XYZ file of C-alpha atoms in Angstrom:
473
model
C 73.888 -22.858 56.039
C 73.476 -26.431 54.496
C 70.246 -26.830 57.089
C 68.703 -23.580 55.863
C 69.247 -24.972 52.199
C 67.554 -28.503 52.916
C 65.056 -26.490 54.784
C 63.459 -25.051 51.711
C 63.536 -27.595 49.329
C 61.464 -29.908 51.626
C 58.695 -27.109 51.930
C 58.330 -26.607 48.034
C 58.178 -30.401 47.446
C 55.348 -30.682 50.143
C 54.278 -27.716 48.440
C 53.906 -29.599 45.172
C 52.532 -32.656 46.739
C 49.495 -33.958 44.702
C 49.586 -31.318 41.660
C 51.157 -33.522 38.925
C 47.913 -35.910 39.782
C 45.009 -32.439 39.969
C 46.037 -31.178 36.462
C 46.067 -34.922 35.129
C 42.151 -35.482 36.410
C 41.147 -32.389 34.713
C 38.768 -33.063 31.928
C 38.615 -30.542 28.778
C 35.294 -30.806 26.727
C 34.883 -29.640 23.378
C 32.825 -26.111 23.132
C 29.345 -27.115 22.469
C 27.220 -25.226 19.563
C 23.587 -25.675 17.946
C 24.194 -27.320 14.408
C 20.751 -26.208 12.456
C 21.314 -24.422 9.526
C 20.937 -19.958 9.781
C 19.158 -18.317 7.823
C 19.899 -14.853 7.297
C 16.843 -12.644 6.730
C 16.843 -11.114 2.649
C 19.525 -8.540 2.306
C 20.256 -5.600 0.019
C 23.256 -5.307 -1.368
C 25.799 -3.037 0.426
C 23.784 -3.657 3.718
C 24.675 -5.987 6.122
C 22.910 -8.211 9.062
C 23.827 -10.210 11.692
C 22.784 -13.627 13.527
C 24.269 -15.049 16.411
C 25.396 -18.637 17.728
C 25.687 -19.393 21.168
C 29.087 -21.429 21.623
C 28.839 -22.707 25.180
C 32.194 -24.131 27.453
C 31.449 -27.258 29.595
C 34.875 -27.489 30.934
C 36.689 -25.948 33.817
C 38.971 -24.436 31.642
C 39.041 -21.463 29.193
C 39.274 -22.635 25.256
C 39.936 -21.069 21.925
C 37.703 -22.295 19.239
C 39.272 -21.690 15.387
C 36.304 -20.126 12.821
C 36.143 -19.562 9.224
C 33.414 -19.256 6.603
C 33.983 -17.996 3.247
C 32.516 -14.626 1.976
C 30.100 -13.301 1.843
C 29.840 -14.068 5.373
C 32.206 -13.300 7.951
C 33.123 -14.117 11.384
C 36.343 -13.414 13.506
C 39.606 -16.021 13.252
C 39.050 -17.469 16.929
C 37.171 -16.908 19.380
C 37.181 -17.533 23.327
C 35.198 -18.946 25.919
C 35.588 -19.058 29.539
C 35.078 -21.780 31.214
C 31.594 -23.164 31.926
C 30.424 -20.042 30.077
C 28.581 -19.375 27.080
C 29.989 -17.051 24.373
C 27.786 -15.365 20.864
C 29.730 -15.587 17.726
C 28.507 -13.079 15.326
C 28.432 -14.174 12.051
C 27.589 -11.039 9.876
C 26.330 -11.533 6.033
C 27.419 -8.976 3.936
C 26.065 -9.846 0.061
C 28.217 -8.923 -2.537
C 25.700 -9.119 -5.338
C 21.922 -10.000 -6.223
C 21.116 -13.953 -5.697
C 21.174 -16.765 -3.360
C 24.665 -17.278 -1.088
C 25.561 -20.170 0.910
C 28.573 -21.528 2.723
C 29.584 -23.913 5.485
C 30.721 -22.360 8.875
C 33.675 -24.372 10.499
C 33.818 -24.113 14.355
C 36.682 -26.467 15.893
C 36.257 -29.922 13.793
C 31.801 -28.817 13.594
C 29.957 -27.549 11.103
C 26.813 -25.424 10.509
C 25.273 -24.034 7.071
C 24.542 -20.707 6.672
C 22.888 -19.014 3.666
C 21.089 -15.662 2.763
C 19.611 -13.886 -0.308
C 21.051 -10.959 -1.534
C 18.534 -8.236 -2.790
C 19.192 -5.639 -5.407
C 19.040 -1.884 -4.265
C 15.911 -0.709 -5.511
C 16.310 2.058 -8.310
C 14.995 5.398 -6.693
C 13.865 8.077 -8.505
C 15.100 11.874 -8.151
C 13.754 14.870 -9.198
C 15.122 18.305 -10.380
C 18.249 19.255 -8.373
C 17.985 15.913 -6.143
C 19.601 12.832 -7.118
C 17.905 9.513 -5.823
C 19.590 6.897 -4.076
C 19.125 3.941 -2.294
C 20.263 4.451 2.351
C 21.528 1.014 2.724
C 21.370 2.713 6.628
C 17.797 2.969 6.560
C 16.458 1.030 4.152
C 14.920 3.122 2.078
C 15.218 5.512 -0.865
C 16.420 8.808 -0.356
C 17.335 12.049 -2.205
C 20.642 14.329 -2.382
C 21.202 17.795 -3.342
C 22.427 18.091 -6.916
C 25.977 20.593 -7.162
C 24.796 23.864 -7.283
C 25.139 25.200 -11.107
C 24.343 22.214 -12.502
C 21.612 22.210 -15.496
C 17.735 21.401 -14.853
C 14.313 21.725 -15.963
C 11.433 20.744 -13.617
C 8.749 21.311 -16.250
C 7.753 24.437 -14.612
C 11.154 26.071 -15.263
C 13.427 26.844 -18.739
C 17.073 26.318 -18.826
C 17.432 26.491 -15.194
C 20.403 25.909 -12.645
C 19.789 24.206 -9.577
C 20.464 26.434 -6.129
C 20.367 24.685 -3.196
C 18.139 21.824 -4.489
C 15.733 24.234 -6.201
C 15.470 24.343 -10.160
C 15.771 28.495 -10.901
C 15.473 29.748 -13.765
C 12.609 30.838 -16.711
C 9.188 30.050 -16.189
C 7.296 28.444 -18.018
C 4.742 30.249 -19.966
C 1.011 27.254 -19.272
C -1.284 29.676 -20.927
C -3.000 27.519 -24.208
C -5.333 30.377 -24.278
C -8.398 28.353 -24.190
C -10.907 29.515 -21.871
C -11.861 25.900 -21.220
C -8.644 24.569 -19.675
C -7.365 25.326 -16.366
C -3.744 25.936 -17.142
C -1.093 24.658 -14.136
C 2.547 23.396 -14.124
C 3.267 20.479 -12.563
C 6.269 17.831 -12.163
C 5.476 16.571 -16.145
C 5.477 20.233 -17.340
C 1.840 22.104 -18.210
C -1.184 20.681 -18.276
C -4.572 21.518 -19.144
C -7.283 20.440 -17.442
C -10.827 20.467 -18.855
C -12.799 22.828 -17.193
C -15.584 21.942 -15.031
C -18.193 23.889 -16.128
C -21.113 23.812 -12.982
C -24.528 22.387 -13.551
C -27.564 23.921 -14.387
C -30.896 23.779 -12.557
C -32.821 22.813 -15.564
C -32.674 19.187 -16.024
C -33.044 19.816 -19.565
C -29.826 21.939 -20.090
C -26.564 20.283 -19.565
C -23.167 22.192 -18.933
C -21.092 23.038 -21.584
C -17.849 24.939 -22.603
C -16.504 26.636 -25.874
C -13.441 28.388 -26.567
C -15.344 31.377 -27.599
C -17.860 31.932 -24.375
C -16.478 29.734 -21.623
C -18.551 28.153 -19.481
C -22.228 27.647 -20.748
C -25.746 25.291 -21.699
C -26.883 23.143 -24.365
C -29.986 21.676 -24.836
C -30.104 17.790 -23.402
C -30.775 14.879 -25.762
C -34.285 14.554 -26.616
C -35.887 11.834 -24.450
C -33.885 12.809 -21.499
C -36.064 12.066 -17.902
C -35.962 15.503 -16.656
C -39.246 14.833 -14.307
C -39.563 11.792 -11.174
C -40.389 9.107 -12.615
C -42.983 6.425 -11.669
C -43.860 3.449 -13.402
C -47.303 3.465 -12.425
C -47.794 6.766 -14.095
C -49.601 7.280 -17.689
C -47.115 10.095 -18.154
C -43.189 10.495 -18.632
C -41.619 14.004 -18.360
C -38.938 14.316 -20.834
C -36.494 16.380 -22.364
C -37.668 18.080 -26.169
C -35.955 21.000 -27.474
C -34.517 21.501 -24.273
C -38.049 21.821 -22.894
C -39.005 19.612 -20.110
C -42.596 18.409 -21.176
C -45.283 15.505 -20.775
C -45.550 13.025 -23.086
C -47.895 9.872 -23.245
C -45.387 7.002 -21.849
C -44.684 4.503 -25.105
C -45.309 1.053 -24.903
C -42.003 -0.237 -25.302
C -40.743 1.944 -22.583
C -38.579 0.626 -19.737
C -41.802 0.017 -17.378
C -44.137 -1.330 -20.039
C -45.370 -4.668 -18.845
C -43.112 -4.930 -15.775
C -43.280 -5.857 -11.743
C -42.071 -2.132 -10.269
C -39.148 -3.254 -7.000
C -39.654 -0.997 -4.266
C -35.997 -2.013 -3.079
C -32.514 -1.745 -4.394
C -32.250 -5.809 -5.749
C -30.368 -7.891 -3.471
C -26.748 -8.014 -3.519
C -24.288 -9.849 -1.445
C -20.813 -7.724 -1.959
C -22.037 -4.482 -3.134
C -20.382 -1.141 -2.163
C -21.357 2.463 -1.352
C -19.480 5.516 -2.378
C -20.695 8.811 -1.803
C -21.343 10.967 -5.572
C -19.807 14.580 -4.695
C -21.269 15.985 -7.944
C -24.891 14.749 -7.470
C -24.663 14.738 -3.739
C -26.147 11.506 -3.059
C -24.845 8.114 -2.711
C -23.971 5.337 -5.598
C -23.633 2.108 -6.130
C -23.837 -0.806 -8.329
C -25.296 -3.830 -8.151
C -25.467 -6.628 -10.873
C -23.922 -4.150 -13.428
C -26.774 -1.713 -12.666
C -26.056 1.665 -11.063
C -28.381 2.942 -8.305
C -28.153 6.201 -6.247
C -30.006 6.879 -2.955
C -31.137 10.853 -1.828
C -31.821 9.872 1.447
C -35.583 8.865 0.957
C -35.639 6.426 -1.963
C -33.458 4.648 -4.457
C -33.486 5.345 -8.374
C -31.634 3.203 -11.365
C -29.481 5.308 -13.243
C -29.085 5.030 -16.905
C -25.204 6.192 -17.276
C -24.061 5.410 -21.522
C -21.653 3.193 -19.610
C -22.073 0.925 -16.443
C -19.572 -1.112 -13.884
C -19.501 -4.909 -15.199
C -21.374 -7.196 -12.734
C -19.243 -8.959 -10.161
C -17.221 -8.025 -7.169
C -15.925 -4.757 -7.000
C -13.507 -2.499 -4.116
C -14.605 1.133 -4.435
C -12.790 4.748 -2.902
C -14.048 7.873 -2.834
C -11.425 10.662 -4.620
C -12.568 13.694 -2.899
C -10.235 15.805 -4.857
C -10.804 15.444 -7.851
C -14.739 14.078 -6.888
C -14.569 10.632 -8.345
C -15.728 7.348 -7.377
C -12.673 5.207 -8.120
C -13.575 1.529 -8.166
C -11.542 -1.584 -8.726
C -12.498 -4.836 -10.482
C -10.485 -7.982 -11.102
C -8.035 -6.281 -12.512
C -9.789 -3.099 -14.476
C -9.847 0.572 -12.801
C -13.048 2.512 -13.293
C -14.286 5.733 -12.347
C -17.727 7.592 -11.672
C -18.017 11.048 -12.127
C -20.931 11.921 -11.752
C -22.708 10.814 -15.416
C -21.343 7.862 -16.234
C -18.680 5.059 -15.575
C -15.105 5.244 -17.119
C -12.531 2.667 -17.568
C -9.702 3.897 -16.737
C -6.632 0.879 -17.608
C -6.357 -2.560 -16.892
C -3.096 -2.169 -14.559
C -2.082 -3.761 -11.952
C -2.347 -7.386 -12.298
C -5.320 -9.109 -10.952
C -6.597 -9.207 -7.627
C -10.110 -10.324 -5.689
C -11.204 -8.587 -2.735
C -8.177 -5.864 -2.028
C -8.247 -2.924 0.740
C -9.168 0.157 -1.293
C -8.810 3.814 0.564
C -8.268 7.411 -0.655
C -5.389 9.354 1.066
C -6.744 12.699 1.620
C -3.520 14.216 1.888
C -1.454 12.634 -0.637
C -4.391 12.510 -2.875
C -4.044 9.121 -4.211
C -5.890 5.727 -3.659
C -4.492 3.403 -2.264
C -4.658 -0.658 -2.911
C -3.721 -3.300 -0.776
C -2.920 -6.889 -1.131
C -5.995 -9.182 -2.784
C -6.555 -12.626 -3.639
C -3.907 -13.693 -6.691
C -3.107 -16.404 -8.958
C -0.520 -17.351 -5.627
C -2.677 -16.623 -2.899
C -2.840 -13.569 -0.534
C -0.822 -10.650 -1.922
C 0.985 -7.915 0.242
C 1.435 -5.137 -2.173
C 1.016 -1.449 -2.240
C -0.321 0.588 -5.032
C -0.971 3.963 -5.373
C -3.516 5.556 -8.106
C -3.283 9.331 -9.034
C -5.765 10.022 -11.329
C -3.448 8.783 -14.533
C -1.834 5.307 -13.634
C -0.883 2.896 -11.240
C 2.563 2.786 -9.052
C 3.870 0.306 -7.185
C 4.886 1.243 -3.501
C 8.402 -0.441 -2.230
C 8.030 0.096 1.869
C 10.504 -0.761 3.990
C 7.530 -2.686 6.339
C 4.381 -4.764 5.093
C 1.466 -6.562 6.501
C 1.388 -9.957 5.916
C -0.519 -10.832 2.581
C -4.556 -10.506 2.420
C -7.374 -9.899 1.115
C -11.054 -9.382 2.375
C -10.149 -6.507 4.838
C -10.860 -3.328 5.677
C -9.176 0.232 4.806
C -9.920 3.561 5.570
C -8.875 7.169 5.873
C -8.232 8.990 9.265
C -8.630 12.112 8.445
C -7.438 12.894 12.055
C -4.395 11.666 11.838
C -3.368 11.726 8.286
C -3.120 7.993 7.755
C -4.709 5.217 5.893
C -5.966 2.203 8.174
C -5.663 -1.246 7.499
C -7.931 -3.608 10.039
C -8.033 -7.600 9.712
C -8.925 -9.648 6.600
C -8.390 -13.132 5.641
C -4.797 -14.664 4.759
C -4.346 -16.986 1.778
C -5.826 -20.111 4.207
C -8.940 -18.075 4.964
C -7.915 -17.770 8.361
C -9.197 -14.642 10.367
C -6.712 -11.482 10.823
C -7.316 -8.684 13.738
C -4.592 -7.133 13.286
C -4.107 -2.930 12.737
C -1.760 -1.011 10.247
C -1.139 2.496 9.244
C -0.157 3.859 5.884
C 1.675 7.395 6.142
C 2.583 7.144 2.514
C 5.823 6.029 2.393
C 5.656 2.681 5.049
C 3.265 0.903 7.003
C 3.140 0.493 11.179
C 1.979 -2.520 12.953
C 0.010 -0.920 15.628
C 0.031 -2.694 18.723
C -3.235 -1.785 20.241
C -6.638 -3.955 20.998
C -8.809 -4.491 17.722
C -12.222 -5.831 17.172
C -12.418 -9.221 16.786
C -11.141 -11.513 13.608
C -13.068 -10.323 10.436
C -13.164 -10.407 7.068
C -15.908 -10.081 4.172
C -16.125 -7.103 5.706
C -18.547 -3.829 4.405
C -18.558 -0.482 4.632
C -19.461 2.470 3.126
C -16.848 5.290 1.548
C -18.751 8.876 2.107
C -17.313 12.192 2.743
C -17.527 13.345 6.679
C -20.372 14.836 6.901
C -22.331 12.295 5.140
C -25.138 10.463 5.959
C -24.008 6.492 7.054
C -26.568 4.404 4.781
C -26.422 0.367 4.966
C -28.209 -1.638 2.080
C -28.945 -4.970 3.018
C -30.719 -6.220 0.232
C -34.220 -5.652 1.406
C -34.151 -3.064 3.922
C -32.336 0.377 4.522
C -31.604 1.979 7.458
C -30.447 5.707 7.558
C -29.007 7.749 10.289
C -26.488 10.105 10.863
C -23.378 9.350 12.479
């Protein structure tokens, strides 16, 4: 029995022999991590994001590092790493309230600085029976049902109650029982729209409307061109009495003692815009407005004119405007003369102008500012300007190009020039509520760019200052 005993013990200590040096030789590296500063992309409040940091192990054994940061970023307590393996700490920032945040993250005895702004939720507007809020989810503003039974008034509707989301109740009585208004309801209440009476054949009767008859004529101001004109000629035809009739052409009249252009004048930044009520196309040039029928240009002689200077235009085929944009003033053609329209938003030089078919509103991108290249969104309806909020935005330009698919649905934004002048090729799409980056081949870097805004079935006309080609696409 004593030899079985003996026995053993010498086989564990051989066993044994040599381990009490192995675990002394064995080497235990601290966990290695990148110290640069994070910086957490701009969050809304009640959102969250998340960065990583690789924590890597050199040594053959597993560790457990100790973290803390203060709020309003957050990690776990510890955190292990096996050995010779690399780990990713997620260190989430959660912002607790508008403004900048910073803190120091502690890893073992290392540091790294983290930091983050937090954004406000933008306020979102409702609407009868849906109450706006901001989807810290998705990003972006969204609507809820209002309790059914609750009070409402949609401007269309009287004391109503909503019912799943709807506003029911009394409708409202639009009729102002003028003959010249068209009477509708819309989300401000009723409106009445000046009727559009239609034009007459007669160059010397003009359209006109009275509560009594409707839609009629009156005679046109004496002196009005109602015949072609030629400066050559010994003749004018003009309006008298509402009479179109010859008269001997004055010597102070606009081509007394004058060199007759053949041409539009030359213009380096002028646009075209297709004139829905007079069927032709318009532009301006120098603060003079010109129209082309498709066989020669003629200066028109509107009681009001576009300033000279640069100027984005947009063709509102709704509502058959010309909507153009300069410096910071909104104008609009239609048809007789130019109106200015508001001096909202703030000033911008060269920005993407385009007319949403759908939505009907044009829409305004970026422009040269005060700060360089902008990257806002506006939208005009006919009334005012509103700022767009999306979720997504092309970097900041100005000098590009913007147009409607009426295909697809979307507005198209193609290259420009950011705030160093450097060339953009890049394509986005505007659905009304966010742009897309549209990964897809484009033509090659350009800005300065021209083009003309006509309705489909238009003519394409280029001016180039001296020349003009016409052809139809």
């Amino acid at each position: 029995m004593f030899r079985i005993v003996v026995f053993v013990f010498v086989v564990v200590l051989a066993g044994c022999n040599g381990c009490p040096g192995a675990l002394t030789n064995t080497q235990v590296d601290p966990v290695r991590f990148s110290t640069e500063p994070l910086r957490f992309p701009d969050t809304a409040v009640g959102a969250e994001t998340v960065l990583q940091l690789e924590l890597t192990n050199p040594s053959r054994v597993r560790q457990t590092v100790t973290i803390a940061v203060d709020a309003p970023f957050f990690v776990p307590p510890s955190y292990e790493v096996p050995a010779g393996g690399t780990e990713a700490l997620s260190i989430t920032f959660r912002p607790e309230g508008p403004g900048e945040a910073s803190a120091v993250l502690q890893v073992d005895e290392g540091e790294v600085a983290v930091s983050g702004l937090g954004l406000p939720p933008p306020m979102c507007a409702g609407a009868a029976c849906r109450i706006g809020r901001f989807d810290v989810t998705t990003m972006q503003c969204t609507t809820d049902l209002a309790p059914d039974g609750v009070g409402c008034t949609d401007g269309c509707v009287e004391a109503g109650q909503c019912a799943s989301g709807a506003c029911v109740g009394t409708t409202a009585l639009c009729d102002d029982a003028d003959v010249c208004t068209v009477d509708a309801c819309g989300d401000q209440g009723c409106v009445h729209v000046p009727r559009e009476c239609p034009a007459s054949s007669d160059p010397c009767q003009v359209p006109s409307c009275n509560s009594q008859d409707g839609c009629t004529t009156r005679d046109a101001d004496d002196g009005t061109v109602c015949g072609a004109e030629s400066c050559i000629a010994d003749e004018v035809r003009v309006c008298i009495s509402g009479q179109c009739v010859a008269r001997p052409r004055p010597e102070t009249a606009r081509c007394s003692k004058t060199w007759v252009p053949l041409v539009i004048p030359a213009s380096w930044d002028s646009k075209l815009a297709w004139d829905a009520v007079n069927q032709r196309i318009i532009t301006s040039v120098g603060g003079l407005t010109w129209s082309w029928d498709g066989s020669s240009w003629a200066q028109q002689f509107p009681p009001s004119t576009l300033p000279a200077g640069a100027y984005e235009v947009a063709v509102d085929s709704w509502r058959k405007r010309v909507v153009a944009w300069s410096g910071s003033d909104t104008y609009e053609w239609d048809g007789t003369t130019w109106l200015h329209r508001g001096s909202e938003p703030e000033p911008r030089t060269a920005p993407a102008l385009a007319y949403d078919a759908k939505r009907r509103r044009t829409v305004r991108f970026g422009g040269g500012g005060l700060n360089g290249h902008g990257n806002d969104t506006w939208e005009w309806d006919g009334a005012r300007w509103e700022k767009r909020l999306p979720t997504h935005v092309p970097p900041g330009r100005a000098y590009a190009s913007m147009a409607w698919d009426p295909v697809r649905e979307k507005v198209v934004l193609v290259g420009g020039a950011d705030t160093n002048f450097a060339r953009l090729s890049d394509t986005w799409e505007w659905d009304g509520n966010d742009w897309r980056l549209v990964p897809v081949n484009t033509p090659p870097d350009r800005a300065f760019r021209g083009h003309a805004h006509l309705e489909p079935a238009a003519p394409l006309v280029d001016a180039g200052g001296r020349r003009v080609r016409h052809r139809h696409a």
